[in-house]
CSV table of C-alpha atoms and ligand atoms in Angstrom, one decimal:
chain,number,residue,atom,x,y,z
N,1,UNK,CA,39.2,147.0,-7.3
N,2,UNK,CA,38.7,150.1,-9.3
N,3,UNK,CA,39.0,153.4,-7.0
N,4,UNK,CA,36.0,154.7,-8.4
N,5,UNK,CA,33.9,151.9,-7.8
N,6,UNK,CA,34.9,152.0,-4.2
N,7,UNK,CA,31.7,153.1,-1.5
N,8,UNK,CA,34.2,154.5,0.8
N,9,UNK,CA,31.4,154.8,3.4
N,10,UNK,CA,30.5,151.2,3.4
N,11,UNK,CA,34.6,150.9,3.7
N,12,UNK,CA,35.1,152.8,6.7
N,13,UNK,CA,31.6,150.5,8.3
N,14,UNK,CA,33.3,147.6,7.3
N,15,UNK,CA,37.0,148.4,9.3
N,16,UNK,CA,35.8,150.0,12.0
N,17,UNK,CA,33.6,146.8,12.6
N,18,UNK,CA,36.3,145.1,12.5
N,19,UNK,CA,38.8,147.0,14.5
N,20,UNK,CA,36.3,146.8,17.0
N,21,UNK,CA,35.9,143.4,16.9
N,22,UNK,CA,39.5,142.4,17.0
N,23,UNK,CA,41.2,141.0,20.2
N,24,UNK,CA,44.1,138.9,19.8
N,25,UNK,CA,47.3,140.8,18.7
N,26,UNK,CA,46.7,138.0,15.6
N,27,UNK,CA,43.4,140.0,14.4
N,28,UNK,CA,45.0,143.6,14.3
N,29,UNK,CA,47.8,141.8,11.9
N,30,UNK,CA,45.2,140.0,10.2
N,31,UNK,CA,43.3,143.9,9.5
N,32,UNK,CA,46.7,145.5,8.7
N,33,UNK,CA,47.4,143.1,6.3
N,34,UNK,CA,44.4,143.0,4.6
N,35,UNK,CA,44.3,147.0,4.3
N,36,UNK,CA,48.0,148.1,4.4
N,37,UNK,CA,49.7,145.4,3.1
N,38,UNK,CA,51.9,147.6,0.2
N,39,UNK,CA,51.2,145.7,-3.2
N,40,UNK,CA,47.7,143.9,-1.9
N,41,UNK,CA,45.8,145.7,0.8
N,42,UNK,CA,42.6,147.8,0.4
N,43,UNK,CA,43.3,150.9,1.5
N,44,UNK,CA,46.9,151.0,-0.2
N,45,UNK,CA,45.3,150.3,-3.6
N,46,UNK,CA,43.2,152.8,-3.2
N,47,UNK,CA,45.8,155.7,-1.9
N,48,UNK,CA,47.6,154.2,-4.8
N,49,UNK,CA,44.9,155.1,-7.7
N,50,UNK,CA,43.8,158.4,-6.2
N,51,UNK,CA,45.9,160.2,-8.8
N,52,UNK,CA,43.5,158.8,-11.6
N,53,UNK,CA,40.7,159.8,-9.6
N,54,UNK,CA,38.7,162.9,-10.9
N,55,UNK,CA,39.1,165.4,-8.9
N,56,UNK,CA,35.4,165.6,-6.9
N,57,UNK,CA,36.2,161.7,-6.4
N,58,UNK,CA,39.8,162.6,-4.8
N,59,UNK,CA,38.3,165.0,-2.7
N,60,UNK,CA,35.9,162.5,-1.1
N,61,UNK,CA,37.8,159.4,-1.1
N,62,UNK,CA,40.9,160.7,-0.3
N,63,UNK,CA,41.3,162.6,2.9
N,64,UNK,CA,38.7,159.4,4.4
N,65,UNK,CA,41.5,156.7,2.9
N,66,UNK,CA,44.1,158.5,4.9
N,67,UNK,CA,41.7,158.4,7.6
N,68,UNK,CA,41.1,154.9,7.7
N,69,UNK,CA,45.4,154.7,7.1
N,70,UNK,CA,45.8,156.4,10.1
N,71,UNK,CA,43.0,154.6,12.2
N,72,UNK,CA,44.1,151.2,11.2
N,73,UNK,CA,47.6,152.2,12.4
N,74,UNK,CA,46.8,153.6,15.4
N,75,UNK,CA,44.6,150.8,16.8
N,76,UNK,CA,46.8,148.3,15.8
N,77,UNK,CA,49.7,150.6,17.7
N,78,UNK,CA,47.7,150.6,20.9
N,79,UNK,CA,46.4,147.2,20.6
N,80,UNK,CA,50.5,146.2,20.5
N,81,UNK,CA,51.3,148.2,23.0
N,82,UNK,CA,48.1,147.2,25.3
N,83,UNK,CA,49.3,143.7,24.9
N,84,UNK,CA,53.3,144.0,25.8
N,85,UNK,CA,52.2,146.3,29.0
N,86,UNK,CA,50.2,143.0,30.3
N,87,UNK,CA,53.0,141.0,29.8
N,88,UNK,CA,55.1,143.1,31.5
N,89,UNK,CA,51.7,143.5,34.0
N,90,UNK,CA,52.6,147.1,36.6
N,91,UNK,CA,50.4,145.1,39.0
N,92,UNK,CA,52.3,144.0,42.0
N,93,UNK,CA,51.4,141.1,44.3
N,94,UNK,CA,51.9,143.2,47.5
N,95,UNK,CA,51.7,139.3,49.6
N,96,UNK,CA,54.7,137.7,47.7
N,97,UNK,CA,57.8,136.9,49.7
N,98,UNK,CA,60.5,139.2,48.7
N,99,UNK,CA,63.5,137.8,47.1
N,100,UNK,CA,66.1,136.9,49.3
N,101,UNK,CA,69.0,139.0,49.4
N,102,UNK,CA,72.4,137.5,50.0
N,103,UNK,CA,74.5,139.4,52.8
N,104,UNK,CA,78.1,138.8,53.3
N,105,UNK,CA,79.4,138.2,56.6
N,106,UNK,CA,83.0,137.4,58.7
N,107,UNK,CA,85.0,134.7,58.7
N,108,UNK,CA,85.3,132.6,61.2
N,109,UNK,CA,88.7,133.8,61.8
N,110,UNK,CA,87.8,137.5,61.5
N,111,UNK,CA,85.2,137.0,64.0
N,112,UNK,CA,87.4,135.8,66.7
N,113,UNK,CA,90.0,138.3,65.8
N,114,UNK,CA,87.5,141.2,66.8
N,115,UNK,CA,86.3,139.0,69.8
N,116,UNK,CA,89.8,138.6,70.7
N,117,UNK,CA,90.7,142.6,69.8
N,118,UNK,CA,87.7,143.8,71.6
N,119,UNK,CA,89.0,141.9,74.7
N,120,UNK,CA,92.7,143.0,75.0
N,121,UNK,CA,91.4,146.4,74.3
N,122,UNK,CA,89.5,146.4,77.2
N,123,UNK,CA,92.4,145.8,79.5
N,124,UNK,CA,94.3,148.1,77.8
N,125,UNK,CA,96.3,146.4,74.7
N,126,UNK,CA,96.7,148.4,71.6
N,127,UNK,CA,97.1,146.6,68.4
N,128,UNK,CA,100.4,146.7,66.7
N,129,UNK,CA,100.6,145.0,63.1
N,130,UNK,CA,104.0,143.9,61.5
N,131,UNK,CA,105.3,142.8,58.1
N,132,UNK,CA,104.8,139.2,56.6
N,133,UNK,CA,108.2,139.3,55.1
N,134,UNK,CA,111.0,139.8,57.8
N,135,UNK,CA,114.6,139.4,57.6
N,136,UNK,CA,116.2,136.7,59.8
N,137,UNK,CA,117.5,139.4,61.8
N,138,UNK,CA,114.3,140.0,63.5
N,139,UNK,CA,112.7,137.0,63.3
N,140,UNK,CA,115.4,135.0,64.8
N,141,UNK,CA,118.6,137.1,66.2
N,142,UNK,CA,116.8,140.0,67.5
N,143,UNK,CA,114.8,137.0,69.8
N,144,UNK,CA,117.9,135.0,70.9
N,145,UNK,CA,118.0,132.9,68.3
N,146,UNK,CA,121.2,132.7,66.9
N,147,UNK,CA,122.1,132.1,63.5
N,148,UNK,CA,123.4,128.4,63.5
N,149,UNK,CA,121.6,128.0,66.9
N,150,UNK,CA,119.6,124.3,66.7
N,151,UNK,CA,116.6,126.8,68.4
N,152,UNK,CA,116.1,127.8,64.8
N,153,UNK,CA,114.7,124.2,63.7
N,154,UNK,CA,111.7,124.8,66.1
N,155,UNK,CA,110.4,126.7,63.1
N,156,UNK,CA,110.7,125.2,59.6
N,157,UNK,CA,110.9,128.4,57.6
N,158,UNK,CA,110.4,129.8,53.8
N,159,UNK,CA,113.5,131.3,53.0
N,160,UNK,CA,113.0,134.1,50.3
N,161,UNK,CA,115.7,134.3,47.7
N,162,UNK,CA,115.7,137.8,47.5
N,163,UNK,CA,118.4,139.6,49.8
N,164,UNK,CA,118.6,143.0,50.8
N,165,UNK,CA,121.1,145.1,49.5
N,166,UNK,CA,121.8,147.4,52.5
N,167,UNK,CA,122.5,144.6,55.2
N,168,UNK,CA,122.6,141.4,53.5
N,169,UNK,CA,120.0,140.2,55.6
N,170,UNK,CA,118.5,137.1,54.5
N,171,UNK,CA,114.6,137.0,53.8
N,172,UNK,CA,112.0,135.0,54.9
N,173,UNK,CA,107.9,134.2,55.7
N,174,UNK,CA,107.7,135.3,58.9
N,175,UNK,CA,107.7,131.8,61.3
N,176,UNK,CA,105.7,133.8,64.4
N,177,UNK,CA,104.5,137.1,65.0
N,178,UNK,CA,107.4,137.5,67.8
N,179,UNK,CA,109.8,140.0,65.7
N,180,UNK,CA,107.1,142.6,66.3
N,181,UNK,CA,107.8,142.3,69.8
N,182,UNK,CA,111.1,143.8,68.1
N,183,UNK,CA,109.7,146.5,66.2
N,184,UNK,CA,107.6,147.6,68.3
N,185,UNK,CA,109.8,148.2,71.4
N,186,UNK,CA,112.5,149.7,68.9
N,187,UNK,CA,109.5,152.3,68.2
N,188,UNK,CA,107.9,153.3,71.8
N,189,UNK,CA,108.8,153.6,75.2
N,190,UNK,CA,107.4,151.3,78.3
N,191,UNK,CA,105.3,150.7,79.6
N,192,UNK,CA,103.8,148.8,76.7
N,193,UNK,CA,100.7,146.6,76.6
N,194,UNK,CA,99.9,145.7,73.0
N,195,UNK,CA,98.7,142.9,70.7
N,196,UNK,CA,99.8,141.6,67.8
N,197,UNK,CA,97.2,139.8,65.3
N,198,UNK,CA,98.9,138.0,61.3
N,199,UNK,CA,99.8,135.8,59.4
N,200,UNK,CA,102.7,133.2,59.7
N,201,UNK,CA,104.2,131.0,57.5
N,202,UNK,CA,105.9,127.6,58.5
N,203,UNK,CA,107.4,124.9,55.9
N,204,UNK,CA,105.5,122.0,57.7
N,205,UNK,CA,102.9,119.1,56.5
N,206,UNK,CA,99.3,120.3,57.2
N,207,UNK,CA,96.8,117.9,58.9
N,208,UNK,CA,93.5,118.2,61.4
N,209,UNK,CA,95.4,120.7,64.0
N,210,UNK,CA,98.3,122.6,61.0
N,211,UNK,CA,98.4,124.6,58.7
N,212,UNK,CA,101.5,125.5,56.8
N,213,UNK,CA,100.4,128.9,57.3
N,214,UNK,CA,98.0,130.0,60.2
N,215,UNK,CA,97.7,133.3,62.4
N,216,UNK,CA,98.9,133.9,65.4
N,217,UNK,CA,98.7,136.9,68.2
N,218,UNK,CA,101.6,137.7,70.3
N,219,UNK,CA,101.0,140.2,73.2
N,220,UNK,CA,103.4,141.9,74.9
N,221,UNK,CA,103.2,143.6,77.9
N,222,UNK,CA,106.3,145.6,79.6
N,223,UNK,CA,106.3,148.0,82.5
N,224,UNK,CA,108.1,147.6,85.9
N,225,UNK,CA,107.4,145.2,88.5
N,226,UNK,CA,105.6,143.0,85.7
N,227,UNK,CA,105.5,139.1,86.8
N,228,UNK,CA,104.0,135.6,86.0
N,229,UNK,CA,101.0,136.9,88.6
N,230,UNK,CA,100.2,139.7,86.1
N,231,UNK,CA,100.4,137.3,83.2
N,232,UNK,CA,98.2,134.4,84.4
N,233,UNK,CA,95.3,137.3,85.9
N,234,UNK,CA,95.6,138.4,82.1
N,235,UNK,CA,95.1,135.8,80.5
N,236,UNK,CA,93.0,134.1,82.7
N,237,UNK,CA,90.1,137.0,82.3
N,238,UNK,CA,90.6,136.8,78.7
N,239,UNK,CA,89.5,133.4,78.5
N,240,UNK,CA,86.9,133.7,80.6
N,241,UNK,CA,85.6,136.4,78.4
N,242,UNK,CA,86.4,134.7,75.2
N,243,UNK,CA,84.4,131.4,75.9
N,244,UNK,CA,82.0,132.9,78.0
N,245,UNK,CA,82.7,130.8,81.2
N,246,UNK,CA,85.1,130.1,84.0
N,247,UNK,CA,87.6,128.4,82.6
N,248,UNK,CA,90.8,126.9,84.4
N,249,UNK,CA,94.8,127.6,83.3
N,250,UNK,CA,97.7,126.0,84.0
N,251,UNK,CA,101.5,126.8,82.9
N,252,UNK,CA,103.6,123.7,81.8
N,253,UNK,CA,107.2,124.4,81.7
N,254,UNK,CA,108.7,125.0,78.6
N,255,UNK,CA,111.4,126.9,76.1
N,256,UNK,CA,111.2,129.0,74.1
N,257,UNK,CA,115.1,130.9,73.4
N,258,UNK,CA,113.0,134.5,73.5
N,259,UNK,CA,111.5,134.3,77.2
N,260,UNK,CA,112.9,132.9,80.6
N,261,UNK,CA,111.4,131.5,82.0
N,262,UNK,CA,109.2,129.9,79.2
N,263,UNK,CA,105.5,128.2,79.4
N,264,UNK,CA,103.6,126.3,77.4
N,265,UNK,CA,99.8,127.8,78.9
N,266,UNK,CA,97.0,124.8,78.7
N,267,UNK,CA,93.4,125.7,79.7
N,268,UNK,CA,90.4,123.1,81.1
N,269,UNK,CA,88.6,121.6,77.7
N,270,UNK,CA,86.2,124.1,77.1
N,271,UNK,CA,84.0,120.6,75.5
N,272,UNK,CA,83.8,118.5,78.9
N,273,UNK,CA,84.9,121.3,81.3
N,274,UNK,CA,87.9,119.4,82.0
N,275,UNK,CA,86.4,116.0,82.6
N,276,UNK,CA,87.9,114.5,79.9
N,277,UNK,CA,86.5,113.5,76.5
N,278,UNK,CA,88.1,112.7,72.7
N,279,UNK,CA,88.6,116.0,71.9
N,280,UNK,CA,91.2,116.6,75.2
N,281,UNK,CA,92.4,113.2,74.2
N,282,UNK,CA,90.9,112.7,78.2
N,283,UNK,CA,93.4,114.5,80.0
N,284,UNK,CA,90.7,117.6,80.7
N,285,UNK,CA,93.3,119.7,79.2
N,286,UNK,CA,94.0,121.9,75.9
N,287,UNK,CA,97.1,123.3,74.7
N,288,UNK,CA,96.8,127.0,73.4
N,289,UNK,CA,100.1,129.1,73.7
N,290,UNK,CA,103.6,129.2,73.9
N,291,UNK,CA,104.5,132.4,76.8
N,292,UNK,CA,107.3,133.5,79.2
N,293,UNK,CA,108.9,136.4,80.7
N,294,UNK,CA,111.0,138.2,77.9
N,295,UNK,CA,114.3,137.4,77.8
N,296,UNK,CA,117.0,140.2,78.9
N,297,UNK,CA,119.0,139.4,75.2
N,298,UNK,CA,115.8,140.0,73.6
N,299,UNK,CA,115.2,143.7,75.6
N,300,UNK,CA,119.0,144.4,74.4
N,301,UNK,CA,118.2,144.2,70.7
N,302,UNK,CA,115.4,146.4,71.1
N,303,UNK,CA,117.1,148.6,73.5
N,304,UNK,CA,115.4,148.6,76.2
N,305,UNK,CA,117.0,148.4,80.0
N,306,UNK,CA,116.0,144.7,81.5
N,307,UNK,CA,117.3,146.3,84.5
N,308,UNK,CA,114.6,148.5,85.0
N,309,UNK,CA,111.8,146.7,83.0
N,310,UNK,CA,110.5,143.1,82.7
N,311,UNK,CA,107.4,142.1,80.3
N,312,UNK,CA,105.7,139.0,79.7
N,313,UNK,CA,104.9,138.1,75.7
N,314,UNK,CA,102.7,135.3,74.6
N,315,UNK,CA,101.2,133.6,71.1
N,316,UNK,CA,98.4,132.2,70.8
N,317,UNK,CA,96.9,130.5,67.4
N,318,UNK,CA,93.9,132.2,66.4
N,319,UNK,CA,93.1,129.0,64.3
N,320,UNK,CA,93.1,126.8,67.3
N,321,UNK,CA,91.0,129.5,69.1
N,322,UNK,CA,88.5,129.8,66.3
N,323,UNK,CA,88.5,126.0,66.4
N,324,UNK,CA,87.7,125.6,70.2
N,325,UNK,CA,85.4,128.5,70.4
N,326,UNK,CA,83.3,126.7,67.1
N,327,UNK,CA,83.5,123.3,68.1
N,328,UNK,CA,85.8,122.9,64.7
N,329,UNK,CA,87.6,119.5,64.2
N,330,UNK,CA,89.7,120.0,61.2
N,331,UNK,CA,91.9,123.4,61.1
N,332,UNK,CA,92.1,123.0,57.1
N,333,UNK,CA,88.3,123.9,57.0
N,334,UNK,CA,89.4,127.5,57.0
N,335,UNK,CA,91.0,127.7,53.9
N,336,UNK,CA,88.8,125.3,51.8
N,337,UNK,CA,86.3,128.0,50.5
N,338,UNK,CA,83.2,125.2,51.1
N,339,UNK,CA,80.6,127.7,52.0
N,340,UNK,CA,78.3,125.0,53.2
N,341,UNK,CA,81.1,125.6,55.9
N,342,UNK,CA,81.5,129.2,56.2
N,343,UNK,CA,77.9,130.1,55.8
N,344,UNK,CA,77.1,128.5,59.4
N,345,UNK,CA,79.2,131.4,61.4
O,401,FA5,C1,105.6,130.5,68.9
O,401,FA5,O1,105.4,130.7,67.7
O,401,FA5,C2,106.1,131.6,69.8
O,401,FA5,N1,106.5,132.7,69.0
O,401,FA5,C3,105.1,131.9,70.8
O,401,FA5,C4,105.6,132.7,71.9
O,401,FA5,C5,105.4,134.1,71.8
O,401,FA5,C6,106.2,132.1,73.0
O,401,FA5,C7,105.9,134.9,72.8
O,401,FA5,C8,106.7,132.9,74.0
O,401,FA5,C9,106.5,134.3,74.0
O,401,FA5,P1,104.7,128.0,68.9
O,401,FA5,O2,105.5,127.6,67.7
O,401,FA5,O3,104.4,127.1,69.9
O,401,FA5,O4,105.3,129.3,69.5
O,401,FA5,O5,103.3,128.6,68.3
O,401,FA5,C10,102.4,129.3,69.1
O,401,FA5,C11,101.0,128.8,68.9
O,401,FA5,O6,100.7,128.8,67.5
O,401,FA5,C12,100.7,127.3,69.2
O,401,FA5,O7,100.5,127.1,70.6
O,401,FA5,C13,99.5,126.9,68.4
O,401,FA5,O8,98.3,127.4,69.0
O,401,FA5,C14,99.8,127.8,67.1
O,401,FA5,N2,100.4,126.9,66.1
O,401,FA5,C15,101.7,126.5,66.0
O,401,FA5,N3,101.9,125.8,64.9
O,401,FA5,C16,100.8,125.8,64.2
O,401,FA5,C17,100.4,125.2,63.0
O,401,FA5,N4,101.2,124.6,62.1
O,401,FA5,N5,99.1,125.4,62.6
O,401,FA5,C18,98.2,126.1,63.4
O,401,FA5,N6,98.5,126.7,64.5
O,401,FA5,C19,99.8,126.5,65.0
């Protein structure tokens, strides 16, 4: 196509027609490429030959060619970007269900621990926390428990190999949360009422009702004139807050080297009220806690006089709590990450 043979008013007709026609992003490419394209396209030859134009032919061909260069450009820019707009389409459907957001929530053993907090703080227990790594000192000694003393098989204990260079003391997972019974009345003066939620660590085979490491909370109450009464009122209304309903205790003898005298606290099956079903193995009962009146040996170690004060100190498992209070049949449920599980609580 010679430039001077070019009507360049019959041109610009001819690709405004079709720039108007066009609709799919496929015609504006088609019109670009048959115009632009660099070695073939219309409009590109002509810009090309311009320079052996004469000069009245540059002056009228020329500033239209760059018209139609920038026309054919600029509708085929719009076109594009009509096109991705509608794909990425600014309309909302205002109806459409929003997506669902996912909320983390407690664990079941957090929940009962705030239940169990929120409780005891209402009857005037602070909450004491200890360390998980104690020296035998305080986890056994300090509590009557002698070393050598047979008592100390009633916990199967991690022994740390680490020793500490001051005292020699030997290291180990903490088997209860008794030794902060220890620390604490080292650290404040009666009377005391406090709680003590953690983690314990016991070298035993896990099954439906243990774990080889479980949380417990000791409580601890000293003042004077403290007695069994005080205890069983105590515990008794904590129950009956914690599951909601009346629920009936009983104190079993026991030992424990650390109280004296020493009870092993069962309550009515919170499943059948005490009329007996599998889960009480039909006796109507449930084992929960180890308690007793604190031993004078153990108010010697943390200096206090047993003369003038008595206390009563308890531990419960907040795994067997969670699991009564749930309906939970296998302890190892806790632990196992399923969130099929956890996501019920
Ligand atoms: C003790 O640990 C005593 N320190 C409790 C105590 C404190 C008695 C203060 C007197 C005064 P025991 O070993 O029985 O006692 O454990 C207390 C409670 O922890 C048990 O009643 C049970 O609810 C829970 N527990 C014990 N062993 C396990 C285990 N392996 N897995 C889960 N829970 C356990």
């Amino acid at each position: 196509m010679e430039p001077q043979k070019i009507d360049i008013k019959l041109l610009e007709t001819t690709i405004k027609k079709e720039l108007a026609d066009a609709r799919e992003t496929s015609d504006f490419e088609a019109i670009l490429k048959k115009y632009l394209e660099k070695e073939t396209g219309v409009l590109s030859k002509i810009l090309r030959g311009l320079k052996d134009l004469s000069e009245e032919e540059r002056k009228t061909i020329g500033p239209k060619a760059n018209e139609l260069n920038s026309l054919i450009r600029s509708e085929v820019f719009k076109a594009s970007q009509s096109k991705s707009e509608d794909n990425s389409s600014d309309w909302e459907d205002i109806t459409e269900p929003s997506q669902e957001l996912e909320v983390g929530h407690l664990h079941p053993i957090a929940l009962v621990l705030k239940d169990v907090s929120r409780i005891f703080g209402g009857m005037g227990f602070e909450i004491a926390l200890g360390s998980e790594i104690e020296n035998d000192w305080y986890n056994f000694d300090a509590l009557n428990i002698p070393k050598d003393h047979p008592a100390r098989d009633m916990w199967d204990t991690f022994w740390l190999k680490e020793f500490r260079t001051e005292a020699k003391d030997k290291l180990l997972l903490r088997t209860h949360t008794s030794p902060v019974q220890i620390h604490y009345m080292q650290n404040q003066k009666p009377p005391l009422r406090v709680i003590v939620p953690g983690r314990v660590f016991r070298h035993e085979m896990t099954d439906a009702s243990h774990e080889f490491d479980f949380f417990q909370i000791e409580g601890l109450m000293v003042d004077q004139n403290v007695s069994v009464a005080n205890f069983s009122a105590i515990l008794n209304e904590f129950f009956n807050q914690f599951f909601g309903k009346e629920v009936k205790m009983k104190l079993r003898p026991s030992f424990f080297p650390f109280t004296e005298p020493s009870f092993e606290v069962d309550i009515s099956c919170i499943n059948c009220d005490g009329q007996g079903c599998p889960a009480c193995k039909q006796t109507g009962w449930m084992e929960l806690m180890g308690a007793g009146m604190v031993h004078p040996n153990v108010f010697k170690s943390a200096g206090i006089d047993s003369k003038k004060y008595q206390g009563f100190a308890f531990g419960i498992g907040l795994d067997r709590l969670a699991m009564l209070k749930y309906k939970i049949n296998d302890i190892r449920l806790f632990k196992g990450c399923d969130l099929r599980f956890l996501k019920q609580f």
